[in-house]
Amino acid sequence: MRTNAFTALMLLASLILSGCGWQLRGTTELSPALQVMHLNSQASNRFNQYLRLQLEYSGVLLTQSASDAPVQLWVNAPVIERRELSVGEDGQVSEYELNGRLSARLLRPSQDSEVVYELEARRIFANDINNVTGTANTEHEQHQALHQELASQLLRRLQFTQLDTP
């Protein structure tokens, strides 16, 4: 009896979730016009790997050659700047802010069209003057998180880009 009630509850929950348009984060449904694409990126290998995975999870076929794809995504290397956010009473920096920027272009040579994306993300982390190694590790982790956030933002922008199918 308990199994039937549990099964019914799970079925009801899945129907409600599917009815409201909910989907797992990380899967982005892109326009059919973006299903075959060439990626030309000046970013780091780690950033490119994350972006490629996200595109492939979204059903995009990435081509080796730009001539084999109806659309091309050109990504510049993300720029991350660090600045002092706050200073303690002792004059030591107590917090840093990382500001990341990413620019990309989506080209469709057959229609001579271009969409430009300018993305920004920010992270804040504490500076522990008694644990320099820990602060350096935290900064490295925040750099990686910024890269992932910028790639995710780019994917969400691509999701809402309206292109006519060829």
Short mmCIF file of N, CA and C in Angstrom, two decimals:
data_model
loop_
_atom_site.label_atom_id
_atom_site.label_comp_id
_atom_site.label_asym_id
_atom_site.label_seq_id
_atom_site.Cartn_x
_atom_site.Cartn_y
_atom_site.Cartn_z
N MET A 1 0.82 -1.19 0.00
CA MET A 1 0.00 0.00 0.00
C MET A 1 0.87 1.26 0.00
N ARG A 2 1.94 1.24 0.81
CA ARG A 2 2.83 2.40 0.87
C ARG A 2 3.51 2.63 -0.48
N THR A 3 3.87 1.56 -1.16
CA THR A 3 4.55 1.68 -2.44
C THR A 3 3.63 2.33 -3.47
N ASN A 4 2.36 1.98 -3.48
CA ASN A 4 1.42 2.58 -4.42
C ASN A 4 1.24 4.07 -4.14
N ALA A 5 1.15 4.44 -2.87
CA ALA A 5 1.00 5.85 -2.51
C ALA A 5 2.24 6.64 -2.90
N PHE A 6 3.42 6.05 -2.67
CA PHE A 6 4.67 6.71 -3.04
C PHE A 6 4.75 6.87 -4.55
N THR A 7 4.41 5.84 -5.29
CA THR A 7 4.43 5.89 -6.75
C THR A 7 3.47 6.95 -7.26
N ALA A 8 2.29 7.00 -6.68
CA ALA A 8 1.30 8.00 -7.09
C ALA A 8 1.80 9.40 -6.79
N LEU A 9 2.43 9.58 -5.64
CA LEU A 9 2.97 10.89 -5.27
C LEU A 9 4.08 11.32 -6.23
N MET A 10 4.97 10.40 -6.59
CA MET A 10 6.06 10.72 -7.51
C MET A 10 5.51 11.03 -8.90
N LEU A 11 4.50 10.30 -9.33
CA LEU A 11 3.88 10.55 -10.63
C LEU A 11 3.23 11.94 -10.64
N LEU A 12 2.54 12.28 -9.58
CA LEU A 12 1.90 13.58 -9.47
C LEU A 12 2.94 14.70 -9.48
N ALA A 13 4.02 14.51 -8.73
CA ALA A 13 5.09 15.52 -8.69
C ALA A 13 5.72 15.71 -10.06
N SER A 14 5.97 14.63 -10.78
CA SER A 14 6.58 14.76 -12.11
C SER A 14 5.62 15.43 -13.10
N LEU A 15 4.33 15.16 -12.99
CA LEU A 15 3.36 15.82 -13.86
C LEU A 15 3.30 17.32 -13.58
N ILE A 16 3.34 17.69 -12.32
CA ILE A 16 3.30 19.10 -11.96
C ILE A 16 4.54 19.81 -12.46
N LEU A 17 5.72 19.20 -12.26
CA LEU A 17 6.96 19.82 -12.71
C LEU A 17 7.03 19.93 -14.23
N SER A 18 6.58 18.92 -14.94
CA SER A 18 6.63 18.98 -16.40
C SER A 18 5.63 20.00 -16.93
N GLY A 19 4.54 20.20 -16.23
CA GLY A 19 3.53 21.15 -16.66
C GLY A 19 3.94 22.60 -16.49
N CYS A 20 4.86 22.87 -15.56
CA CYS A 20 5.23 24.27 -15.31
C CYS A 20 6.44 24.69 -16.14
N GLY A 21 7.00 23.80 -16.95
CA GLY A 21 8.14 24.16 -17.79
C GLY A 21 9.48 24.00 -17.10
N TRP A 22 9.50 23.40 -15.93
CA TRP A 22 10.74 23.22 -15.20
C TRP A 22 11.64 22.25 -15.94
N GLN A 23 12.94 22.53 -15.96
CA GLN A 23 13.90 21.60 -16.53
C GLN A 23 15.18 21.65 -15.71
N LEU A 24 15.96 20.59 -15.82
CA LEU A 24 17.22 20.53 -15.08
C LEU A 24 18.13 21.66 -15.52
N ARG A 25 18.79 22.28 -14.56
CA ARG A 25 19.75 23.32 -14.90
C ARG A 25 20.95 22.65 -15.57
N GLY A 26 21.50 23.32 -16.53
CA GLY A 26 22.63 22.75 -17.26
C GLY A 26 22.24 22.28 -18.64
N THR A 27 20.97 22.07 -18.87
CA THR A 27 20.51 21.72 -20.21
C THR A 27 19.78 22.93 -20.77
N THR A 28 20.27 23.44 -21.86
CA THR A 28 19.71 24.63 -22.48
C THR A 28 19.23 24.26 -23.86
N GLU A 29 17.98 24.53 -24.13
CA GLU A 29 17.42 24.24 -25.45
C GLU A 29 17.72 25.41 -26.37
N LEU A 30 18.50 25.14 -27.41
CA LEU A 30 18.87 26.18 -28.36
C LEU A 30 18.02 26.09 -29.61
N SER A 31 17.97 27.18 -30.32
CA SER A 31 17.22 27.26 -31.58
C SER A 31 17.74 26.22 -32.57
N PRO A 32 16.86 25.68 -33.42
CA PRO A 32 17.32 24.75 -34.46
C PRO A 32 18.39 25.36 -35.37
N ALA A 33 18.39 26.67 -35.52
CA ALA A 33 19.39 27.35 -36.35
C ALA A 33 20.79 27.26 -35.75
N LEU A 34 20.88 26.92 -34.45
CA LEU A 34 22.18 26.84 -33.78
C LEU A 34 22.64 25.40 -33.54
N GLN A 35 21.98 24.44 -34.12
CA GLN A 35 22.29 23.04 -33.84
C GLN A 35 23.60 22.57 -34.47
N VAL A 36 24.08 23.26 -35.50
CA VAL A 36 25.38 22.97 -36.10
C VAL A 36 26.16 24.28 -36.08
N MET A 37 27.32 24.23 -35.43
CA MET A 37 28.06 25.47 -35.19
C MET A 37 29.55 25.19 -35.18
N HIS A 38 30.31 26.21 -35.54
CA HIS A 38 31.77 26.16 -35.41
C HIS A 38 32.16 27.10 -34.28
N LEU A 39 32.98 26.61 -33.37
CA LEU A 39 33.45 27.41 -32.23
C LEU A 39 34.89 27.81 -32.46
N ASN A 40 35.14 29.12 -32.45
CA ASN A 40 36.48 29.66 -32.55
C ASN A 40 36.70 30.49 -31.29
N SER A 41 37.50 29.95 -30.38
CA SER A 41 37.67 30.60 -29.08
C SER A 41 39.12 30.89 -28.78
N GLN A 42 39.35 32.07 -28.25
CA GLN A 42 40.69 32.49 -27.82
C GLN A 42 40.89 32.27 -26.33
N ALA A 43 39.92 31.66 -25.68
CA ALA A 43 39.96 31.46 -24.23
C ALA A 43 40.87 30.29 -23.86
N SER A 44 41.02 30.08 -22.56
CA SER A 44 41.87 29.01 -22.05
C SER A 44 41.26 27.64 -22.37
N ASN A 45 42.09 26.61 -22.30
CA ASN A 45 41.61 25.26 -22.57
C ASN A 45 40.49 24.85 -21.62
N ARG A 46 40.61 25.21 -20.35
CA ARG A 46 39.59 24.84 -19.37
C ARG A 46 38.25 25.52 -19.69
N PHE A 47 38.31 26.80 -20.02
CA PHE A 47 37.09 27.53 -20.39
C PHE A 47 36.46 26.90 -21.63
N ASN A 48 37.30 26.64 -22.64
CA ASN A 48 36.81 26.04 -23.89
C ASN A 48 36.19 24.67 -23.65
N GLN A 49 36.82 23.88 -22.79
CA GLN A 49 36.29 22.56 -22.48
C GLN A 49 34.91 22.67 -21.84
N TYR A 50 34.76 23.58 -20.90
CA TYR A 50 33.47 23.76 -20.23
C TYR A 50 32.42 24.24 -21.24
N LEU A 51 32.77 25.21 -22.09
CA LEU A 51 31.83 25.74 -23.07
C LEU A 51 31.44 24.66 -24.08
N ARG A 52 32.41 23.89 -24.56
CA ARG A 52 32.10 22.80 -25.51
C ARG A 52 31.15 21.78 -24.90
N LEU A 53 31.40 21.40 -23.65
CA LEU A 53 30.52 20.44 -22.98
C LEU A 53 29.10 20.99 -22.88
N GLN A 54 28.96 22.25 -22.49
CA GLN A 54 27.64 22.84 -22.36
C GLN A 54 26.93 22.90 -23.71
N LEU A 55 27.66 23.23 -24.76
CA LEU A 55 27.06 23.27 -26.09
C LEU A 55 26.63 21.86 -26.53
N GLU A 56 27.48 20.88 -26.29
CA GLU A 56 27.15 19.51 -26.68
C GLU A 56 25.97 18.97 -25.86
N TYR A 57 25.90 19.30 -24.57
CA TYR A 57 24.76 18.90 -23.75
C TYR A 57 23.47 19.50 -24.29
N SER A 58 23.59 20.65 -24.94
CA SER A 58 22.42 21.33 -25.49
C SER A 58 22.08 20.84 -26.89
N GLY A 59 22.80 19.82 -27.35
CA GLY A 59 22.48 19.22 -28.64
C GLY A 59 23.17 19.85 -29.83
N VAL A 60 24.18 20.67 -29.60
CA VAL A 60 24.89 21.34 -30.68
C VAL A 60 25.97 20.42 -31.23
N LEU A 61 26.04 20.33 -32.55
CA LEU A 61 27.11 19.60 -33.23
C LEU A 61 28.18 20.62 -33.58
N LEU A 62 29.37 20.46 -33.00
CA LEU A 62 30.48 21.38 -33.25
C LEU A 62 31.33 20.84 -34.39
N THR A 63 31.55 21.68 -35.40
CA THR A 63 32.31 21.26 -36.58
C THR A 63 33.78 21.64 -36.42
N GLN A 64 34.63 20.95 -37.15
CA GLN A 64 36.07 21.25 -37.14
C GLN A 64 36.40 22.47 -37.99
N SER A 65 35.61 22.68 -39.02
CA SER A 65 35.87 23.76 -39.96
C SER A 65 34.72 24.76 -39.98
N ALA A 66 35.06 26.03 -40.09
CA ALA A 66 34.03 27.07 -40.14
C ALA A 66 33.17 26.94 -41.39
N SER A 67 33.75 26.43 -42.48
CA SER A 67 32.98 26.31 -43.72
C SER A 67 31.92 25.21 -43.64
N ASP A 68 32.03 24.32 -42.66
CA ASP A 68 31.06 23.23 -42.51
C ASP A 68 29.85 23.60 -41.65
N ALA A 69 29.82 24.81 -41.12
CA ALA A 69 28.76 25.20 -40.19
C ALA A 69 28.04 26.45 -40.69
N PRO A 70 26.71 26.48 -40.54
CA PRO A 70 25.96 27.67 -40.95
C PRO A 70 26.16 28.86 -39.99
N VAL A 71 26.55 28.58 -38.75
CA VAL A 71 26.82 29.66 -37.79
C VAL A 71 28.18 29.43 -37.14
N GLN A 72 28.80 30.54 -36.76
CA GLN A 72 30.11 30.48 -36.12
C GLN A 72 30.05 31.31 -34.84
N LEU A 73 30.60 30.74 -33.78
CA LEU A 73 30.67 31.44 -32.50
C LEU A 73 32.13 31.79 -32.24
N TRP A 74 32.42 33.09 -32.19
CA TRP A 74 33.77 33.58 -31.93
C TRP A 74 33.80 34.11 -30.51
N VAL A 75 34.68 33.56 -29.70
CA VAL A 75 34.75 33.92 -28.28
C VAL A 75 36.14 34.47 -27.98
N ASN A 76 36.19 35.68 -27.43
CA ASN A 76 37.45 36.25 -26.98
C ASN A 76 37.78 35.69 -25.60
N ALA A 77 39.03 35.75 -25.23
CA ALA A 77 39.44 35.28 -23.91
C ALA A 77 38.79 36.14 -22.83
N PRO A 78 38.25 35.52 -21.79
CA PRO A 78 37.68 36.31 -20.69
C PRO A 78 38.77 37.17 -20.04
N VAL A 79 38.39 38.37 -19.65
CA VAL A 79 39.30 39.28 -18.95
C VAL A 79 38.83 39.37 -17.51
N ILE A 80 39.72 39.05 -16.58
CA ILE A 80 39.37 39.10 -15.17
C ILE A 80 40.32 40.09 -14.48
N GLU A 81 39.71 41.06 -13.83
CA GLU A 81 40.49 42.07 -13.11
C GLU A 81 40.21 41.94 -11.62
N ARG A 82 41.26 42.09 -10.83
CA ARG A 82 41.13 42.04 -9.38
C ARG A 82 41.31 43.44 -8.82
N ARG A 83 40.43 43.79 -7.88
CA ARG A 83 40.59 45.09 -7.23
C ARG A 83 40.33 44.93 -5.74
N GLU A 84 40.91 45.83 -4.97
CA GLU A 84 40.71 45.83 -3.52
C GLU A 84 39.31 46.33 -3.23
N LEU A 85 38.59 45.58 -2.45
CA LEU A 85 37.21 45.95 -2.15
C LEU A 85 37.10 46.64 -0.79
N SER A 86 37.82 46.12 0.20
CA SER A 86 37.79 46.75 1.53
C SER A 86 39.13 46.57 2.22
N VAL A 87 39.40 47.51 3.11
CA VAL A 87 40.66 47.51 3.86
C VAL A 87 40.31 47.54 5.34
N GLY A 88 41.01 46.72 6.12
CA GLY A 88 40.77 46.66 7.57
C GLY A 88 41.42 47.82 8.30
N GLU A 89 41.21 47.86 9.61
CA GLU A 89 41.77 48.92 10.45
C GLU A 89 43.28 48.95 10.42
N ASP A 90 43.90 47.77 10.19
CA ASP A 90 45.36 47.67 10.16
C ASP A 90 45.95 48.07 8.81
N GLY A 91 45.11 48.48 7.86
CA GLY A 91 45.60 48.89 6.54
C GLY A 91 45.76 47.75 5.56
N GLN A 92 45.47 46.53 6.01
CA GLN A 92 45.58 45.36 5.13
C GLN A 92 44.27 45.17 4.35
N VAL A 93 44.41 44.70 3.13
CA VAL A 93 43.22 44.41 2.31
C VAL A 93 42.48 43.24 2.95
N SER A 94 41.19 43.42 3.20
CA SER A 94 40.42 42.34 3.81
C SER A 94 39.52 41.62 2.81
N GLU A 95 39.19 42.28 1.70
CA GLU A 95 38.38 41.65 0.66
C GLU A 95 38.84 42.11 -0.72
N TYR A 96 38.78 41.17 -1.66
CA TYR A 96 39.05 41.48 -3.06
C TYR A 96 37.80 41.21 -3.87
N GLU A 97 37.71 41.89 -5.00
CA GLU A 97 36.62 41.69 -5.94
C GLU A 97 37.23 41.30 -7.28
N LEU A 98 36.71 40.26 -7.88
CA LEU A 98 37.11 39.86 -9.22
C LEU A 98 35.99 40.23 -10.18
N ASN A 99 36.31 40.99 -11.20
CA ASN A 99 35.35 41.37 -12.23
C ASN A 99 35.74 40.72 -13.54
N GLY A 100 34.85 39.89 -14.06
CA GLY A 100 35.11 39.19 -15.30
C GLY A 100 34.27 39.73 -16.44
N ARG A 101 34.88 39.83 -17.62
CA ARG A 101 34.18 40.26 -18.82
C ARG A 101 34.47 39.29 -19.95
N LEU A 102 33.45 39.05 -20.75
CA LEU A 102 33.59 38.16 -21.89
C LEU A 102 32.86 38.77 -23.07
N SER A 103 33.51 38.78 -24.21
CA SER A 103 32.84 39.24 -25.42
C SER A 103 32.87 38.10 -26.44
N ALA A 104 31.77 37.99 -27.17
CA ALA A 104 31.63 36.93 -28.17
C ALA A 104 30.78 37.46 -29.31
N ARG A 105 30.91 36.80 -30.46
CA ARG A 105 30.11 37.15 -31.64
C ARG A 105 29.56 35.88 -32.26
N LEU A 106 28.33 35.94 -32.64
CA LEU A 106 27.68 34.84 -33.36
C LEU A 106 27.50 35.31 -34.79
N LEU A 107 28.17 34.63 -35.72
CA LEU A 107 28.15 35.02 -37.13
C LEU A 107 27.34 34.03 -37.95
N ARG A 108 26.63 34.56 -38.91
CA ARG A 108 25.91 33.74 -39.88
C ARG A 108 26.28 34.28 -41.26
N PRO A 109 27.38 33.75 -41.83
CA PRO A 109 27.91 34.29 -43.09
C PRO A 109 26.90 34.27 -44.24
N SER A 110 26.06 33.25 -44.32
CA SER A 110 25.13 33.16 -45.45
C SER A 110 24.12 34.30 -45.46
N GLN A 111 23.81 34.87 -44.31
CA GLN A 111 22.87 35.98 -44.23
C GLN A 111 23.56 37.28 -43.86
N ASP A 112 24.89 37.24 -43.78
CA ASP A 112 25.68 38.40 -43.42
C ASP A 112 25.15 39.05 -42.14
N SER A 113 24.89 38.21 -41.13
CA SER A 113 24.38 38.73 -39.85
C SER A 113 25.36 38.43 -38.73
N GLU A 114 25.30 39.27 -37.72
CA GLU A 114 26.20 39.14 -36.57
C GLU A 114 25.46 39.60 -35.31
N VAL A 115 25.62 38.82 -34.23
CA VAL A 115 25.08 39.19 -32.93
C VAL A 115 26.27 39.28 -31.99
N VAL A 116 26.37 40.40 -31.27
CA VAL A 116 27.50 40.63 -30.35
C VAL A 116 27.00 40.46 -28.92
N TYR A 117 27.78 39.75 -28.12
CA TYR A 117 27.45 39.54 -26.71
C TYR A 117 28.56 40.14 -25.85
N GLU A 118 28.17 40.92 -24.85
CA GLU A 118 29.10 41.47 -23.86
C GLU A 118 28.57 41.01 -22.49
N LEU A 119 29.34 40.18 -21.81
CA LEU A 119 28.89 39.59 -20.56
C LEU A 119 29.81 40.00 -19.41
N GLU A 120 29.23 40.08 -18.22
CA GLU A 120 30.00 40.44 -17.03
C GLU A 120 29.58 39.56 -15.86
N ALA A 121 30.54 39.28 -14.99
CA ALA A 121 30.26 38.54 -13.77
C ALA A 121 31.21 39.05 -12.69
N ARG A 122 30.84 38.82 -11.43
CA ARG A 122 31.63 39.35 -10.32
C ARG A 122 31.69 38.32 -9.19
N ARG A 123 32.81 38.28 -8.53
CA ARG A 123 33.01 37.44 -7.36
C ARG A 123 33.76 38.25 -6.31
N ILE A 124 33.44 37.98 -5.03
CA ILE A 124 34.12 38.63 -3.91
C ILE A 124 34.69 37.53 -3.02
N PHE A 125 35.92 37.73 -2.56
CA PHE A 125 36.51 36.76 -1.63
C PHE A 125 37.34 37.49 -0.58
N ALA A 126 37.43 36.84 0.58
CA ALA A 126 38.16 37.41 1.71
C ALA A 126 39.66 37.16 1.57
N ASN A 127 40.44 38.10 2.08
CA ASN A 127 41.89 37.98 2.10
C ASN A 127 42.31 37.68 3.53
N ASP A 128 42.78 36.48 3.75
CA ASP A 128 43.25 36.08 5.08
C ASP A 128 44.77 36.27 5.10
N ILE A 129 45.24 37.33 5.74
CA ILE A 129 46.68 37.63 5.74
C ILE A 129 47.48 36.59 6.51
N ASN A 130 46.82 35.79 7.33
CA ASN A 130 47.50 34.73 8.07
C ASN A 130 47.52 33.40 7.30
N ASN A 131 46.85 33.36 6.17
CA ASN A 131 46.79 32.13 5.36
C ASN A 131 46.90 32.52 3.89
N VAL A 132 48.10 32.86 3.47
CA VAL A 132 48.34 33.32 2.11
C VAL A 132 48.02 32.22 1.10
N THR A 133 48.38 30.99 1.40
CA THR A 133 48.11 29.88 0.49
C THR A 133 46.61 29.67 0.34
N GLY A 134 45.88 29.74 1.45
CA GLY A 134 44.42 29.58 1.40
C GLY A 134 43.77 30.67 0.57
N THR A 135 44.25 31.91 0.72
CA THR A 135 43.71 33.02 -0.07
C THR A 135 44.00 32.82 -1.55
N ALA A 136 45.21 32.37 -1.86
CA ALA A 136 45.56 32.11 -3.27
C ALA A 136 44.68 31.01 -3.85
N ASN A 137 44.44 29.95 -3.08
CA ASN A 137 43.56 28.87 -3.54
C ASN A 137 42.13 29.37 -3.75
N THR A 138 41.66 30.18 -2.82
CA THR A 138 40.32 30.75 -2.95
C THR A 138 40.22 31.61 -4.20
N GLU A 139 41.24 32.42 -4.45
CA GLU A 139 41.23 33.27 -5.65
C GLU A 139 41.20 32.42 -6.91
N HIS A 140 41.98 31.34 -6.92
CA HIS A 140 41.98 30.44 -8.08
C HIS A 140 40.59 29.82 -8.29
N GLU A 141 39.96 29.38 -7.21
CA GLU A 141 38.61 28.80 -7.30
C GLU A 141 37.61 29.83 -7.81
N GLN A 142 37.75 31.08 -7.37
CA GLN A 142 36.84 32.13 -7.82
C GLN A 142 37.04 32.46 -9.30
N HIS A 143 38.29 32.37 -9.76
CA HIS A 143 38.57 32.54 -11.20
C HIS A 143 37.83 31.47 -11.99
N GLN A 144 37.92 30.22 -11.53
CA GLN A 144 37.24 29.13 -12.23
C GLN A 144 35.73 29.32 -12.21
N ALA A 145 35.20 29.75 -11.08
CA ALA A 145 33.76 29.98 -10.97
C ALA A 145 33.32 31.11 -11.92
N LEU A 146 34.15 32.14 -12.05
CA LEU A 146 33.84 33.22 -12.99
C LEU A 146 33.80 32.71 -14.42
N HIS A 147 34.77 31.88 -14.78
CA HIS A 147 34.80 31.31 -16.13
C HIS A 147 33.53 30.50 -16.39
N GLN A 148 33.15 29.67 -15.43
CA GLN A 148 31.94 28.86 -15.61
C GLN A 148 30.70 29.74 -15.70
N GLU A 149 30.63 30.78 -14.88
CA GLU A 149 29.47 31.66 -14.93
C GLU A 149 29.39 32.40 -16.26
N LEU A 150 30.52 32.87 -16.77
CA LEU A 150 30.52 33.57 -18.05
C LEU A 150 30.11 32.64 -19.19
N ALA A 151 30.59 31.40 -19.16
CA ALA A 151 30.20 30.43 -20.19
C ALA A 151 28.71 30.12 -20.09
N SER A 152 28.19 29.98 -18.88
CA SER A 152 26.76 29.72 -18.70
C SER A 152 25.92 30.91 -19.16
N GLN A 153 26.38 32.13 -18.87
CA GLN A 153 25.67 33.32 -19.35
C GLN A 153 25.63 33.35 -20.87
N LEU A 154 26.75 32.99 -21.50
CA LEU A 154 26.80 32.97 -22.96
C LEU A 154 25.79 31.97 -23.51
N LEU A 155 25.71 30.82 -22.90
CA LEU A 155 24.75 29.81 -23.34
C LEU A 155 23.32 30.30 -23.19
N ARG A 156 23.02 30.96 -22.09
CA ARG A 156 21.67 31.50 -21.89
C ARG A 156 21.37 32.59 -22.92
N ARG A 157 22.35 33.40 -23.28
CA ARG A 157 22.14 34.41 -24.31
C ARG A 157 21.88 33.75 -25.66
N LEU A 158 22.64 32.69 -25.95
CA LEU A 158 22.41 31.95 -27.20
C LEU A 158 21.00 31.37 -27.24
N GLN A 159 20.53 30.93 -26.08
CA GLN A 159 19.18 30.35 -26.00
C GLN A 159 18.12 31.34 -26.45
N PHE A 160 18.31 32.62 -26.16
CA PHE A 160 17.31 33.61 -26.49
C PHE A 160 17.63 34.39 -27.76
N THR A 161 18.65 33.96 -28.49
CA THR A 161 18.97 34.58 -29.76
C THR A 161 18.03 34.03 -30.82
N GLN A 162 17.37 34.92 -31.51
CA GLN A 162 16.41 34.52 -32.54
C GLN A 162 17.08 34.57 -33.91
N LEU A 163 17.25 33.40 -34.50
CA LEU A 163 17.75 33.30 -35.87
C LEU A 163 16.75 32.49 -36.67
N ASP A 164 16.55 32.88 -37.88
CA ASP A 164 15.69 32.09 -38.75
C ASP A 164 16.44 30.85 -39.18
N THR A 165 15.76 29.72 -39.27
CA THR A 165 16.41 28.50 -39.74
C THR A 165 16.74 28.66 -41.21
N PRO A 166 17.89 28.10 -41.63
CA PRO A 166 18.34 28.28 -43.03
C PRO A 166 17.41 27.60 -44.01
#
